[in-house]
CSV table of C-alpha atoms and ligand atoms in Angstrom, one decimal:
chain,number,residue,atom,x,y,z
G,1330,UNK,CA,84.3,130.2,72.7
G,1331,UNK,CA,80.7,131.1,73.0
G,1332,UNK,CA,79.3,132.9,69.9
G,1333,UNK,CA,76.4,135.2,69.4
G,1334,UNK,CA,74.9,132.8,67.3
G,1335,UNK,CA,74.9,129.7,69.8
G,1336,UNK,CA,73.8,132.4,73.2
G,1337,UNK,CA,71.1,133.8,70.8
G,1338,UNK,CA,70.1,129.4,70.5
G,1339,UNK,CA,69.5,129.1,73.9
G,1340,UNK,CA,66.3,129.2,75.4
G,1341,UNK,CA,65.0,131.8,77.2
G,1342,UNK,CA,63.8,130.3,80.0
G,1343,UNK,CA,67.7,128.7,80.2
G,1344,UNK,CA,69.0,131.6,82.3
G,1345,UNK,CA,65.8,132.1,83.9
G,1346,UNK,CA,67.0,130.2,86.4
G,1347,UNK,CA,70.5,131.8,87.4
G,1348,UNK,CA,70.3,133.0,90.7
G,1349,UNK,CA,70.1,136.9,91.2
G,1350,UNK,CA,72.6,137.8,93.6
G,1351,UNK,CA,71.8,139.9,96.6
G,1352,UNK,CA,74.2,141.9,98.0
G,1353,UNK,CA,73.0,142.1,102.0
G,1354,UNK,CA,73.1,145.4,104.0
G,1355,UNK,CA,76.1,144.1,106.8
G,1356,UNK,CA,78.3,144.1,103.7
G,1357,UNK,CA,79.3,147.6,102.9
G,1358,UNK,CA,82.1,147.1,101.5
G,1359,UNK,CA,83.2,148.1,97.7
G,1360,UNK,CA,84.6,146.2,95.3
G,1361,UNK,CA,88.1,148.2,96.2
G,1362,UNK,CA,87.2,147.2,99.9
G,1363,UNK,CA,86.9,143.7,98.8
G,1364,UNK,CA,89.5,143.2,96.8
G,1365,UNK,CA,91.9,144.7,99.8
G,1366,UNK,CA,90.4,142.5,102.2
G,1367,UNK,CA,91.3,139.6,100.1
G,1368,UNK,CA,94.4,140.6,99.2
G,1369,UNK,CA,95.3,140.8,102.9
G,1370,UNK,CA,93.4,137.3,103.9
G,1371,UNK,CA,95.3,135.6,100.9
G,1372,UNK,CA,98.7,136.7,102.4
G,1373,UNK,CA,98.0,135.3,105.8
G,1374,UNK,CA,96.9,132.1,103.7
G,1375,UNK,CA,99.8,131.9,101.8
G,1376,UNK,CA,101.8,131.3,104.7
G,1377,UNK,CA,99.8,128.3,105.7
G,1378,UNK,CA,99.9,126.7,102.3
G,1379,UNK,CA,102.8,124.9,100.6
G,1380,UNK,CA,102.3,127.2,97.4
G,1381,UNK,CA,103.5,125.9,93.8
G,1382,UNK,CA,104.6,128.4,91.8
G,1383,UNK,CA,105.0,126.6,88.2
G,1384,UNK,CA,103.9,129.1,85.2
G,1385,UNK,CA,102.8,126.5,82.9
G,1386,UNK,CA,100.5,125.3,85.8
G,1387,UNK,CA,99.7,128.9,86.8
G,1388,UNK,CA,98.7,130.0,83.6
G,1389,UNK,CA,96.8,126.9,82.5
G,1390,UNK,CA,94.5,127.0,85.8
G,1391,UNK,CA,94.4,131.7,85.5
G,1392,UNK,CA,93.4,130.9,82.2
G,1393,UNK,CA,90.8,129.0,82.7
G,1394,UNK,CA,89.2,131.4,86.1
G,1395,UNK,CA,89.9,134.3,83.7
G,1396,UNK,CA,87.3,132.6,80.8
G,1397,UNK,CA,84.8,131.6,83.6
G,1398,UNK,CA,85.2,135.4,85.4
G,1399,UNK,CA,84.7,137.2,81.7
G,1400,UNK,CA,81.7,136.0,81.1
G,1401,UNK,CA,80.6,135.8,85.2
G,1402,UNK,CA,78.0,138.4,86.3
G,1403,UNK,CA,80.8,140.0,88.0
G,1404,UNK,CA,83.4,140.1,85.5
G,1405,UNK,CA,84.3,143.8,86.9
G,1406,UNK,CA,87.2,143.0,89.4
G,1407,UNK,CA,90.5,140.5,88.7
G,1408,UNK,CA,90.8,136.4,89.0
G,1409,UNK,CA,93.3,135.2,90.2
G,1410,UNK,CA,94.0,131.3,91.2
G,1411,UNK,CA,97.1,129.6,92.8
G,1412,UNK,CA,97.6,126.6,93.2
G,1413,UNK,CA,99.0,124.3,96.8
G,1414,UNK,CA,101.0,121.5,96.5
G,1415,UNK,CA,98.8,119.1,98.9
G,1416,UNK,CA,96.8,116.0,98.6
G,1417,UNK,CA,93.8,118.1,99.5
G,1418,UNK,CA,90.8,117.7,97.1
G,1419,UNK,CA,89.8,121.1,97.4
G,1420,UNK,CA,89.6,124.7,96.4
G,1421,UNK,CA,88.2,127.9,98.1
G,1422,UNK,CA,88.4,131.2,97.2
G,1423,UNK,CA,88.4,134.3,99.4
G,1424,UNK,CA,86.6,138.3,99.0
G,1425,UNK,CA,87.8,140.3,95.9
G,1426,UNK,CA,88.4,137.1,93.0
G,1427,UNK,CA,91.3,135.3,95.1
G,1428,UNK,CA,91.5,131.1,94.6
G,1429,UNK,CA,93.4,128.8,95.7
G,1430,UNK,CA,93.8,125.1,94.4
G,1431,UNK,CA,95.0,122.0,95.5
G,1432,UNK,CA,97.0,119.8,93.9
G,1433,UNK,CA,94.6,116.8,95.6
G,1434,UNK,CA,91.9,118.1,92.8
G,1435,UNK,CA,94.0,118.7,90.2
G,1436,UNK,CA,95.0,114.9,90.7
G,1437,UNK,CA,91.7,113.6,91.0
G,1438,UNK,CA,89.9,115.4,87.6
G,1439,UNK,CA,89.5,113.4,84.7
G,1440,UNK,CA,88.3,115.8,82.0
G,1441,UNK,CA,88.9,120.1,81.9
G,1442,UNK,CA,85.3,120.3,82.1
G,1443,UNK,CA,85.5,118.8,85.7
G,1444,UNK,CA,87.9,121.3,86.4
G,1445,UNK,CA,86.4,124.2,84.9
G,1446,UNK,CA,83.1,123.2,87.1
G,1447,UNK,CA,85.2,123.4,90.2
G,1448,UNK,CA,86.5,127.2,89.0
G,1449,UNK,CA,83.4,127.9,88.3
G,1450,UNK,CA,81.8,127.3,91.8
G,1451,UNK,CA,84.4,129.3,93.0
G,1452,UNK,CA,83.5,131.8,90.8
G,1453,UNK,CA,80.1,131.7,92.1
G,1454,UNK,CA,81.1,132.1,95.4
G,1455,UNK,CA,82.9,135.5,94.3
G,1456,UNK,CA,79.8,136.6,92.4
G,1457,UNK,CA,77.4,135.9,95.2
G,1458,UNK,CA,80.1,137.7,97.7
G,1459,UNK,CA,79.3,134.9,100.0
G,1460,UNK,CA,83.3,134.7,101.7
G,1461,UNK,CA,83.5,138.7,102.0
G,1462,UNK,CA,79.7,138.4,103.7
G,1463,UNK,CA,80.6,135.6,105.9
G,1464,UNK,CA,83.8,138.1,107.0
G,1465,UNK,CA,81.4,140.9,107.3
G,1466,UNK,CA,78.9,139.4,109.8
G,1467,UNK,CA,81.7,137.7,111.8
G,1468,UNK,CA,84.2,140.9,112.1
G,1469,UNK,CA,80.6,142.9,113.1
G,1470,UNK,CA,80.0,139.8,115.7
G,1471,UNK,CA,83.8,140.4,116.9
G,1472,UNK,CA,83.5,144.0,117.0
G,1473,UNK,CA,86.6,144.4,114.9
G,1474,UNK,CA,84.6,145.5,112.1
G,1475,UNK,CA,85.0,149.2,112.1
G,1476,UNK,CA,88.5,148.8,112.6
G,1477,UNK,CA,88.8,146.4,109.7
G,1478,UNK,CA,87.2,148.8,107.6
G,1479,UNK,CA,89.3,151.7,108.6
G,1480,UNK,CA,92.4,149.7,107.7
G,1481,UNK,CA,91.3,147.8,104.3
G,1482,UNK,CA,93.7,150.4,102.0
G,1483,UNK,CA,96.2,150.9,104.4
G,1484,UNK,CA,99.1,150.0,104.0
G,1485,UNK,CA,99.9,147.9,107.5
G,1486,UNK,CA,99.8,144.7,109.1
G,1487,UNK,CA,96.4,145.3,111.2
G,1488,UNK,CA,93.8,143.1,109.4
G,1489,UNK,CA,96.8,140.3,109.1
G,1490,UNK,CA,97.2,140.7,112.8
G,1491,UNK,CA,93.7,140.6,113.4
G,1492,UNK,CA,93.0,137.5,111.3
G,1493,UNK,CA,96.0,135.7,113.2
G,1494,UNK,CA,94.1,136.8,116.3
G,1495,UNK,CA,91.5,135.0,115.1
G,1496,UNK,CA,93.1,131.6,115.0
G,1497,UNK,CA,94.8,132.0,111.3
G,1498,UNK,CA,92.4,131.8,107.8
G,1499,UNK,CA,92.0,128.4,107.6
G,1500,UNK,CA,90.6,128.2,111.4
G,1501,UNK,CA,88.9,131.2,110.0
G,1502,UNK,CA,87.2,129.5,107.0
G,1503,UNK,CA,86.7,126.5,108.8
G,1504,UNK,CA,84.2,127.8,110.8
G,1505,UNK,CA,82.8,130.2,108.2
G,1506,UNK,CA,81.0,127.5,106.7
G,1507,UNK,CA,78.9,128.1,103.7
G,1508,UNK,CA,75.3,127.2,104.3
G,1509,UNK,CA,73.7,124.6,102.1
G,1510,UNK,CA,71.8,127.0,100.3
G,1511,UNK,CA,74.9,129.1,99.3
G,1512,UNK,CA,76.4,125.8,98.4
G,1513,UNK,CA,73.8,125.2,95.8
G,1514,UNK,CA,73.5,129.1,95.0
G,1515,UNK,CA,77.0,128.3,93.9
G,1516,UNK,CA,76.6,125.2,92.0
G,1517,UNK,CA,73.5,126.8,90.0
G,1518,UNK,CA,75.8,130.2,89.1
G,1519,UNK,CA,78.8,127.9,88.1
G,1520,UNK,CA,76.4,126.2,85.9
G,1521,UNK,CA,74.9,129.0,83.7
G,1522,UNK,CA,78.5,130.4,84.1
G,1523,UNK,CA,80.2,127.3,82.3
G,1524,UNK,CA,76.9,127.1,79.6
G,1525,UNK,CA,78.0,131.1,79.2
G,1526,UNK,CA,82.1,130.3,78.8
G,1527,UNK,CA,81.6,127.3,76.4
G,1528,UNK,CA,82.6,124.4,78.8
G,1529,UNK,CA,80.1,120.9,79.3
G,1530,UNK,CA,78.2,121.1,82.3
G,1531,UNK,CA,77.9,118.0,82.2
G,1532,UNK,CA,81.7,118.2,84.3
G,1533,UNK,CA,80.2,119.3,87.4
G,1534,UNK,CA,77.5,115.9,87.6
G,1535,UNK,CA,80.8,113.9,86.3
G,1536,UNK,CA,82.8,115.5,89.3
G,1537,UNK,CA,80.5,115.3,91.8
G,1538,UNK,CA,79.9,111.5,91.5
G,1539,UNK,CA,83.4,110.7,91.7
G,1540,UNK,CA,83.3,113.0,95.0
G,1541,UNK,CA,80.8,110.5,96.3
G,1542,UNK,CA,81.8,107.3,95.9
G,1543,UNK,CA,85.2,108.4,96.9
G,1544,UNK,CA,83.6,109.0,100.1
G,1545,UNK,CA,82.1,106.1,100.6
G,1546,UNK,CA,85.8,104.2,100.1
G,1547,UNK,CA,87.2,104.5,104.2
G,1548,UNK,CA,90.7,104.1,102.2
G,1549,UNK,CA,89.8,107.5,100.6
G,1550,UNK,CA,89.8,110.8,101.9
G,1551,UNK,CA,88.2,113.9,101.4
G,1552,UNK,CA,89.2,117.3,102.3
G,1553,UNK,CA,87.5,118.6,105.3
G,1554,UNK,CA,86.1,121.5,103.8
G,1555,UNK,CA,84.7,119.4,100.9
G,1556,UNK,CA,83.5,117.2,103.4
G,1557,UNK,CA,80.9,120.4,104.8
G,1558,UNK,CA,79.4,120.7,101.2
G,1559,UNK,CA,76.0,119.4,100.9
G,1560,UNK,CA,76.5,115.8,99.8
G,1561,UNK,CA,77.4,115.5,95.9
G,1562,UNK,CA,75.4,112.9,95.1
G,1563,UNK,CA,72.7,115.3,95.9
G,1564,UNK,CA,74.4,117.8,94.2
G,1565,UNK,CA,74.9,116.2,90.7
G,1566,UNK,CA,71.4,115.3,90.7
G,1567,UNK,CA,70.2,119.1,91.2
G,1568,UNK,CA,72.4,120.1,88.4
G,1569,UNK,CA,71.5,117.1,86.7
G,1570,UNK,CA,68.1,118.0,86.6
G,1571,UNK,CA,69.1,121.9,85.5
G,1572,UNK,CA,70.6,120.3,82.5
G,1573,UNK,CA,67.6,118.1,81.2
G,1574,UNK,CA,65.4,120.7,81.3
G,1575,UNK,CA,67.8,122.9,79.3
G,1576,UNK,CA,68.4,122.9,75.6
G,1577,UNK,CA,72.4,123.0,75.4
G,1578,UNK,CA,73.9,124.5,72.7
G,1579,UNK,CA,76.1,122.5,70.5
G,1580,UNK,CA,79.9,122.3,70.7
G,1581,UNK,CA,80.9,122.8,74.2
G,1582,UNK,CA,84.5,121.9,75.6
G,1583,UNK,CA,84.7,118.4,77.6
G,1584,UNK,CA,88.7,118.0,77.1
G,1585,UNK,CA,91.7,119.9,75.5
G,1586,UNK,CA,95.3,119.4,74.7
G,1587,UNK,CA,96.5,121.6,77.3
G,1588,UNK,CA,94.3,119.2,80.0
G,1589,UNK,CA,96.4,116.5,79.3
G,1590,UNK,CA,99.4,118.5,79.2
G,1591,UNK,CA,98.7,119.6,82.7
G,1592,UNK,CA,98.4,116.5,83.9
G,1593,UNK,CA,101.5,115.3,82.9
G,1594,UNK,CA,102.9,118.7,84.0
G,1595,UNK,CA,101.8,117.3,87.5
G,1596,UNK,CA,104.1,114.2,87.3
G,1597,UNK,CA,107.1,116.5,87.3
G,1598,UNK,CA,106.5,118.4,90.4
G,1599,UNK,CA,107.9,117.8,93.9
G,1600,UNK,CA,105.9,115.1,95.6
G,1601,UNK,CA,102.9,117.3,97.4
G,1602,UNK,CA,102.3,117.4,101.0
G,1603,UNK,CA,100.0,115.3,103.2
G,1604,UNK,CA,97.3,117.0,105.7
G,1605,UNK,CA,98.2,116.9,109.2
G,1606,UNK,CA,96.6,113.9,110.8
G,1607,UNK,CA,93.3,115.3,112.6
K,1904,LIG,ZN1,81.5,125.9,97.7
């Protein structure tokens, strides 16, 4: 953990550089809003994805998003990650703090740090709002904003109905694509969010270069939506250079016990599914 001590030894100018999140005017929505909204996307999802529910895997990955969303900039509204039994290297996370992992990157992660700079991105995206904007400008463009609004705290099926309409969530968050900019908006948040929860940054630039030579091997594959990031190579080298110029405090987390204990956990599991062929 973080102290007083070690946040008061960073540099100023170390958080200088967090992003400030702007919230724009198409998203009206409050964090009650949100969180309904994502509640309701996440059951539509759920139903797509082959869920695991194993508690020792559960609480190892909620534990860690719960750490990274404490000490986020919007620590204000509830985490919560589960995880898909797929080969998918991937995670995404939806309006009001809802993730979802696959097993794919819980496979391929070599350290918790890696992991906890995947969370953390996620996190980012949650912090900047970017999903629940994305959602906002496209129900507005679909002119099934209003009624989205109108039915966020009901209690009905009308915003699952409507997303179905819509070809489904993942059809949905397929084409929602997150701009470059909010990719790296992301990456830059998860960063100062790590430094702030006590874990090595130094995961995401270990992460990311795996990412990109496993591209590289044809053999390989990479999750489609992974695959719409800016390229990591590029990315590790922006949070590369984020680290240089920062003077790290002493003592953060690379690995734990409970890492390795979660990856054995994995070996137990049913074997996970494979993506439809494309
Ligand atoms: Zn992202």
């Amino acid at each position: 953990m973080i102290t007083r001590r070690s946040l008061l030894a960073l540099p100023a100018t170390l958080y200088a550089a967090e992003p400030k999140v702007v919230t724009p005017a198409y998203n009206t929505l409050s964090d009650a809003e949100e969180i309904a909204l994502g509640r309701k996307f996440a059951a539509t999802l759920e139903k797509d994805l082959p869920i695991l529910s194993v508690s020792a895997l559960d609480n190892y990955v909620n534990g860690i998003l719960t750490e990274l969303a404490r000490k986020s900039r919007r620590p204000n509204i509830p985490y919560i990650a589960k995880v898909a039994n797929t080969v998918d290297v991937n995670a995404i996370s939806l309006p009001g703090g809802f993730v979802f992992v696959y097993r794919g990157l819980l496979e391929m992660v070599k350290t918790e740090s890696e992991l906890a700079a995947v969370l953390s991105h996620e996190v980012g995206h949650i912090v900047g709002r970017h999903s629940a904007n994305n959602l906002m400008l496209d129900f507005r463009a679909r002119q099934v904003y209003e009624i989205v609004k109108r039915n966020l705290e009901l209690r009905n099926t009308v915003i699952e109905e409507i997303i179905e309409k819509l070809g489904g969530p993942l059809v949905i968050l397929t084409r929602l694509r997150y701009s470059r900019e909010l990719e790296f908006e992301s990456d830059l948040l998860g960063h100062y969010n790590m430094l702030r929860a006590n874990w090595d940054p130094a995961g995401i630039v270990r992460f990311f270069k795996r990412l990109s030579l496993s591209r590289k091997d044809p053999g390989d594959w990479v999750d489609s939506a992974l695959a719409t990031h800016p390229d990591p190579a590029e990315r590790a080298q922006r949070i590369q250079a984020e680290i240089d110029g920062s003077r790290l405090p002493s003592g953060l987390t690379t690995n734990t016990m409970s890492f390795g204990a979660m990856k054995l956990g994995l070996k137990l599991l049913p074997a996970p599914v494979r993506p439809k062929a494309k």
